[in-house]
mmCIF file with all atom_site columns, C-alpha atoms in Angstrom:
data_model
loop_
_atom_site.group_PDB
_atom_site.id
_atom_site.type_symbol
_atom_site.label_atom_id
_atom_site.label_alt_id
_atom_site.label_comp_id
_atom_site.label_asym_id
_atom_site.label_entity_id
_atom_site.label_seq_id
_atom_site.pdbx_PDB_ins_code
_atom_site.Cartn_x
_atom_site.Cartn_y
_atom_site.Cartn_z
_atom_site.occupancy
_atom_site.B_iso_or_equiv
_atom_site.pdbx_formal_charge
_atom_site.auth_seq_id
_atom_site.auth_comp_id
_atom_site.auth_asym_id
_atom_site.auth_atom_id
_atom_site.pdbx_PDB_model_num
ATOM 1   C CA . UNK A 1 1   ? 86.024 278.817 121.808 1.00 0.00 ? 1302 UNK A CA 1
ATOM 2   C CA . UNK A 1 2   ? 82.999 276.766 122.561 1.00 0.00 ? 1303 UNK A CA 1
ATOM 3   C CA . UNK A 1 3   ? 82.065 276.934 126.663 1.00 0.00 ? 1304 UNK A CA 1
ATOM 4   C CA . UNK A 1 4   ? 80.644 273.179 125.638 1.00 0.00 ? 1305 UNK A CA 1
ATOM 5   C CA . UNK A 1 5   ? 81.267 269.777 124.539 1.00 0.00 ? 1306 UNK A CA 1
ATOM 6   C CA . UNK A 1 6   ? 79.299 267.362 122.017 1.00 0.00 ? 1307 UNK A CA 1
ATOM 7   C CA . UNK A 1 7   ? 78.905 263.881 123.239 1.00 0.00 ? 1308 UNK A CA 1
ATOM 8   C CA . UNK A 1 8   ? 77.378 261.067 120.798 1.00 0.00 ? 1309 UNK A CA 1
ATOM 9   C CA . UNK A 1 9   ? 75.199 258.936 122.496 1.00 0.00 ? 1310 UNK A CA 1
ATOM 10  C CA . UNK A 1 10  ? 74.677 255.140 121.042 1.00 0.00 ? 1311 UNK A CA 1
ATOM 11  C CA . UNK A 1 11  ? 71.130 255.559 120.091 1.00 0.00 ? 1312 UNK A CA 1
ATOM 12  C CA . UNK A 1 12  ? 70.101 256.278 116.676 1.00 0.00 ? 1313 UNK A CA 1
ATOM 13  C CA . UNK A 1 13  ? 67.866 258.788 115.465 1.00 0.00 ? 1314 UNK A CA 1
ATOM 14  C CA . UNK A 1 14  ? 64.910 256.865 114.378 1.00 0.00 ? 1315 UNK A CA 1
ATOM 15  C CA . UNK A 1 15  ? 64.845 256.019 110.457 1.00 0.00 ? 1316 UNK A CA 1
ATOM 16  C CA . UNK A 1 16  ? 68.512 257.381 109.843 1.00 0.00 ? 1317 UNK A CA 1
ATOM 17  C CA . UNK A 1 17  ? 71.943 256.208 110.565 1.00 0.00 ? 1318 UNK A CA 1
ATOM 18  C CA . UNK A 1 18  ? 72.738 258.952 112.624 1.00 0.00 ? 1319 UNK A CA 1
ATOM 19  C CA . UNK A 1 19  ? 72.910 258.991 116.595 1.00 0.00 ? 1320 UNK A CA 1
ATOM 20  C CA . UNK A 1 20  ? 71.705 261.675 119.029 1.00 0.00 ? 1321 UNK A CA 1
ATOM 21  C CA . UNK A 1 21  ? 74.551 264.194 120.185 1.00 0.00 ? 1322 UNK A CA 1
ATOM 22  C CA . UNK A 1 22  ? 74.311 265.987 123.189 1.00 0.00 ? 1323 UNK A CA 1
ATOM 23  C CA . UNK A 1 23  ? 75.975 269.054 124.952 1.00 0.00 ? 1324 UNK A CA 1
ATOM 24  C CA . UNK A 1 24  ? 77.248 269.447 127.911 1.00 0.00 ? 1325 UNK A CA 1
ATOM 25  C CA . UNK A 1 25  ? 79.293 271.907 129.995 1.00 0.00 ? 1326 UNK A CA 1
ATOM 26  C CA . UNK A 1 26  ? 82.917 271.518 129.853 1.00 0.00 ? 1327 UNK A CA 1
ATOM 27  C CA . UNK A 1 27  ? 83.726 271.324 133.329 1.00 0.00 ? 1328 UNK A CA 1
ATOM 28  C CA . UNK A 1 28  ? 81.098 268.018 133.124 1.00 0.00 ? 1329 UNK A CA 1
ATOM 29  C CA . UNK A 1 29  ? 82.751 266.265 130.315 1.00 0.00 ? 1330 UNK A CA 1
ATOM 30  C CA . UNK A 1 30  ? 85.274 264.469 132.351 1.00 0.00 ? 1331 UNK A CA 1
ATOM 31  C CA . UNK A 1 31  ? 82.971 262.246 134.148 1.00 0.00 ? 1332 UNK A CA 1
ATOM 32  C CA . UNK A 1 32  ? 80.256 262.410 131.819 1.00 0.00 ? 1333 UNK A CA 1
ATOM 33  C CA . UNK A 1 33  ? 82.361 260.949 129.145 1.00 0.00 ? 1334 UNK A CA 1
ATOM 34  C CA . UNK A 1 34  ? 83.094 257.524 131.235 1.00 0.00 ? 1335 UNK A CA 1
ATOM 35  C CA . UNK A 1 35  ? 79.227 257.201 130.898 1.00 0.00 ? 1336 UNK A CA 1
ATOM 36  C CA . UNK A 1 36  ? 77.193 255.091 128.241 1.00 0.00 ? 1337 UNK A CA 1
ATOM 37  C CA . UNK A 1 37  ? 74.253 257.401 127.430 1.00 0.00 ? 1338 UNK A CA 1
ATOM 38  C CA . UNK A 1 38  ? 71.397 256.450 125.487 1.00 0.00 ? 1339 UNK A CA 1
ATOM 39  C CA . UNK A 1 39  ? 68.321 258.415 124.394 1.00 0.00 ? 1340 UNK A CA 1
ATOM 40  C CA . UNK A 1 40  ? 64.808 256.874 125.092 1.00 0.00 ? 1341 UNK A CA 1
ATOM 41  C CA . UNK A 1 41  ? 61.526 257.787 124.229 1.00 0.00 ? 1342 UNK A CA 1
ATOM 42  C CA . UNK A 1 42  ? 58.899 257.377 126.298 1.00 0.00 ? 1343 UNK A CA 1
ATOM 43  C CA . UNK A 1 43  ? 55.558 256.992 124.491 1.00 0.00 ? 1344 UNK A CA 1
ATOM 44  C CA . UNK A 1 44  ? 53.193 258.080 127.747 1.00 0.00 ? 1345 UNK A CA 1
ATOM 45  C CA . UNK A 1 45  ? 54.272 261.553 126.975 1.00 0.00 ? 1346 UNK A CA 1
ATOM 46  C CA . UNK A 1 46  ? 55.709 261.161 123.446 1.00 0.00 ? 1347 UNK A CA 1
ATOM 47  C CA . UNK A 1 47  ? 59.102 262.684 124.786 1.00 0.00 ? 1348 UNK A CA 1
ATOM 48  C CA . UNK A 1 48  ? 62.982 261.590 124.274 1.00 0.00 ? 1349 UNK A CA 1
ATOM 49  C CA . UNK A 1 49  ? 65.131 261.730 127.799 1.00 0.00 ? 1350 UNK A CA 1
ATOM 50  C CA . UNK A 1 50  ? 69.239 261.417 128.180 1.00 0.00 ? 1351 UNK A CA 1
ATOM 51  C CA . UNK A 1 51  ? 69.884 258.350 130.357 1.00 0.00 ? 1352 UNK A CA 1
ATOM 52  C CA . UNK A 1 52  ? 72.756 256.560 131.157 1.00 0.00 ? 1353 UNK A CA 1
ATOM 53  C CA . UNK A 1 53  ? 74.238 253.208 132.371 1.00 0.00 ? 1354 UNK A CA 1
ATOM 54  C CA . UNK A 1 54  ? 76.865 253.352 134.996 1.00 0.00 ? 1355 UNK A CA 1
ATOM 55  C CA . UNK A 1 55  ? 79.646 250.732 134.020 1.00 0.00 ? 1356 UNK A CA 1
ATOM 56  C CA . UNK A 1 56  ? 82.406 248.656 136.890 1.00 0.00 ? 1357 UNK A CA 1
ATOM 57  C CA . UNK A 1 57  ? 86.099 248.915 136.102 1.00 0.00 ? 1358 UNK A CA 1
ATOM 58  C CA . UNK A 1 58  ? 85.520 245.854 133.728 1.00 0.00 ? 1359 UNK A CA 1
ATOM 59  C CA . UNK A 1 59  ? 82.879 247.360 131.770 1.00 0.00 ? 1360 UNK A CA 1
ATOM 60  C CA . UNK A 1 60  ? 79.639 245.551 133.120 1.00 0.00 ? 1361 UNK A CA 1
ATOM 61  C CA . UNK A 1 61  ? 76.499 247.200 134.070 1.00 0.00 ? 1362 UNK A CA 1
ATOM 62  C CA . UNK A 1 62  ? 76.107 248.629 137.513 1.00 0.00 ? 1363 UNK A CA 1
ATOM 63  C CA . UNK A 1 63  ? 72.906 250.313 137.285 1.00 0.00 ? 1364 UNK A CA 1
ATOM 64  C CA . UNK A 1 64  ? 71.056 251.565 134.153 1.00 0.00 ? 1365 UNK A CA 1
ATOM 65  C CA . UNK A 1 65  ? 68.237 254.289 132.994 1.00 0.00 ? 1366 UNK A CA 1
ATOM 66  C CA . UNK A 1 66  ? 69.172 256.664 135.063 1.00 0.00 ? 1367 UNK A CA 1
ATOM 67  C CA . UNK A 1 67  ? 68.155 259.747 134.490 1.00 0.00 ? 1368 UNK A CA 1
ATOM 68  C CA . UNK A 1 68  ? 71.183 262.723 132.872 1.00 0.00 ? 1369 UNK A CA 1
ATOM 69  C CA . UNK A 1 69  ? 70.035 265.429 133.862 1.00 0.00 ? 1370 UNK A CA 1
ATOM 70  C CA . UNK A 1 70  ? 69.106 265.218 137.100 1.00 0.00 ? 1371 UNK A CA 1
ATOM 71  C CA . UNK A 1 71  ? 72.648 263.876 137.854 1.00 0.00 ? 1372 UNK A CA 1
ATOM 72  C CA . UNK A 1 72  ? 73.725 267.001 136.562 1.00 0.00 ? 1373 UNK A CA 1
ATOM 73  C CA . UNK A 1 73  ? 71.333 269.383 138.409 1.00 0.00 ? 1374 UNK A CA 1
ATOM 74  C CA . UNK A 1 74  ? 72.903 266.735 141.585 1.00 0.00 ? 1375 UNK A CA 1
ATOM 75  C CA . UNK A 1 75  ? 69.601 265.205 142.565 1.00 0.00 ? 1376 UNK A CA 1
ATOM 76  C CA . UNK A 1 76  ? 69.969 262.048 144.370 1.00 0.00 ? 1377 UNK A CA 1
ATOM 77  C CA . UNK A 1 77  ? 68.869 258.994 142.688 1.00 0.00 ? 1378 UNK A CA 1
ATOM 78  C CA . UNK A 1 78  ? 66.636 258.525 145.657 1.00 0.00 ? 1379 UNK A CA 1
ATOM 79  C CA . UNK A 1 79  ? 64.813 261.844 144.869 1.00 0.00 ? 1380 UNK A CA 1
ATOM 80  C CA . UNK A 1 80  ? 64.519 261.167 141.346 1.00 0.00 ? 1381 UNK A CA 1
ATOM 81  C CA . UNK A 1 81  ? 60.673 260.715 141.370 1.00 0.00 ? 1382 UNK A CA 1
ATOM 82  C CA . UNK A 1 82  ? 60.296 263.654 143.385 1.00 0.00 ? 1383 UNK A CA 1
ATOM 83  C CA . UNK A 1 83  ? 61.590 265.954 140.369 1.00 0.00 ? 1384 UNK A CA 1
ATOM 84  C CA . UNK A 1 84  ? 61.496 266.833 136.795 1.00 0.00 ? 1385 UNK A CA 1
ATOM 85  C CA . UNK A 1 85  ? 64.068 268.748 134.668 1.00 0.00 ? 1386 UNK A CA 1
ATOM 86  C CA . UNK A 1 86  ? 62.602 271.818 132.534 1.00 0.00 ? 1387 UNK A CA 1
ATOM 87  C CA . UNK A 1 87  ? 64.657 272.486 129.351 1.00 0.00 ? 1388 UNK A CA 1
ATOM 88  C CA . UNK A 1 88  ? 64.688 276.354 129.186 1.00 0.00 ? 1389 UNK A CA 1
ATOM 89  C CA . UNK A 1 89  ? 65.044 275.974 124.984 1.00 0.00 ? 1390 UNK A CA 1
ATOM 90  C CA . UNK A 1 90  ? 63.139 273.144 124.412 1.00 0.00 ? 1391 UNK A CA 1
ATOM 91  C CA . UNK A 1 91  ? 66.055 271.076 123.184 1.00 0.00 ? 1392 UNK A CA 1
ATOM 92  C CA . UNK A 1 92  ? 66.454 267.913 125.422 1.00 0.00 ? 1393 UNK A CA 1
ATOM 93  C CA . UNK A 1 93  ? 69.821 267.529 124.468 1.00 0.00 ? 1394 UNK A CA 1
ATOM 94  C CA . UNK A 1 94  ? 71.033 270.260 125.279 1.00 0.00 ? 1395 UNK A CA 1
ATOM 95  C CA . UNK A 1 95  ? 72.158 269.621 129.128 1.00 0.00 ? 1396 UNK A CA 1
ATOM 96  C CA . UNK A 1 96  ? 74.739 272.363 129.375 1.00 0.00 ? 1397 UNK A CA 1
ATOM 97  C CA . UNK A 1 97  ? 73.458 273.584 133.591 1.00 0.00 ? 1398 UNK A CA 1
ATOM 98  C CA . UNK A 1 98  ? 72.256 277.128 132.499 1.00 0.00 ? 1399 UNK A CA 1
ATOM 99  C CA . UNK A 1 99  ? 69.568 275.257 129.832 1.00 0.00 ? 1400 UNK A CA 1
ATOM 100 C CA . UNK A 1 100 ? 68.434 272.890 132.844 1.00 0.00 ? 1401 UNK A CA 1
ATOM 101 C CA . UNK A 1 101 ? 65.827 273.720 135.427 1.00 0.00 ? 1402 UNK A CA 1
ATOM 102 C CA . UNK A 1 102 ? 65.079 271.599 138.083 1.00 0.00 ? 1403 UNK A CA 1
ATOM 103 C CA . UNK A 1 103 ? 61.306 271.729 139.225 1.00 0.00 ? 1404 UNK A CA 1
ATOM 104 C CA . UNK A 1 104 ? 59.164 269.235 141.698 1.00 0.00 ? 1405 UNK A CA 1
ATOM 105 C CA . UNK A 1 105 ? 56.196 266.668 140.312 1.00 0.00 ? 1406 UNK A CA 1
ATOM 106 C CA . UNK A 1 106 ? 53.652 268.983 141.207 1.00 0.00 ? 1407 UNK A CA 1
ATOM 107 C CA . UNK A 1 107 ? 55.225 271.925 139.686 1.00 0.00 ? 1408 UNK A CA 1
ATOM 108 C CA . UNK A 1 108 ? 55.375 269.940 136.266 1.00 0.00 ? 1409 UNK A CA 1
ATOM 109 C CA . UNK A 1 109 ? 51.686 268.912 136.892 1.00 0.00 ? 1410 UNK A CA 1
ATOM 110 C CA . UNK A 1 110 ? 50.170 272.517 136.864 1.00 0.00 ? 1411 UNK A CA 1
ATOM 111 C CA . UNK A 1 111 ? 52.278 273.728 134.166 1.00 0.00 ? 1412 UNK A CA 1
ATOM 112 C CA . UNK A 1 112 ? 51.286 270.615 131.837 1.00 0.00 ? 1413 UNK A CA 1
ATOM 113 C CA . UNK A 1 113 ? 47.618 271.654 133.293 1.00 0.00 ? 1414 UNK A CA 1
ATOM 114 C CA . UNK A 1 114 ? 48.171 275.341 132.185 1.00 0.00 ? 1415 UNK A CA 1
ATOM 115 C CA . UNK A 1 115 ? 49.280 274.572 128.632 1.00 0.00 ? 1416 UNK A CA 1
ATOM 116 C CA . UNK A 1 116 ? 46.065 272.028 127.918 1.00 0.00 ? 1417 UNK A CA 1
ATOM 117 C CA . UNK A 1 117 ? 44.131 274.909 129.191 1.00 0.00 ? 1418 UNK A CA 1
ATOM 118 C CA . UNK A 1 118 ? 45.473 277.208 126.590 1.00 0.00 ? 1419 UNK A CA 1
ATOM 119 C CA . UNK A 1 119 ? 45.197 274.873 123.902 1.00 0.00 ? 1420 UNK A CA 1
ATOM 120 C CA . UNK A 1 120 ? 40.989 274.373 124.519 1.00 0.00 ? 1421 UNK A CA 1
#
């Protein structure tokens, strides 16, 4: 048996008809599943990220793009610019806990630094 769940999101994948599925870990797919998650792509960096839109009791919008996997990694969403999530495969939807790796701004800076310096 799979130790993870597929969730679809409601974005499609560009130029098809099919939408973005993610994984998750089981033990997350109780509250993770009363979520609306989306996947945006952010041109700055030419990257896709999981977000999600918190919904009340009758459905309306609480709050919106907040970041997946930071909730998941349980980073306050007042520390949210203070940290970046590291996807140990590569595979950004893939948010199962041991795949996620939670590093600070600066950390993400000098790696990003690193690889440019490799590719000169």
């Amino acid at each position: 048996m799979s130790d993870y769940v597929e969730i679809v999101t409601r974005s499609k994948i560009k130029g098809t008809n099919d939408y973005y599925v993610v994984k998750i870990d089981k033990e997350d797919h109780k509250w993770i599943s009363q979520l609306v998650l989306y996947v945006y792509y952010k041109n700055v960096d030419k990257t896709n990220y999981v977000y999600y839109k918190d919904l009340d009791l009758d459905g309306a919008i609480v709050r919106r793009n907040i970041h997946l996997p930071r909730t998941i990694l349980g980073v306050n969403i007042s520390e949210y610019n203070d940290f970046a999530v590291q996807y140990k495969n590569g595979d950004f939807l893939d948010l199962r806990k041991d795949n996620l790796k939670l590093i600070t701004r600066t950390e993400l800076r000098l790696g990003r630094k690193w690889l440019c310096q490799i590719n000169h």
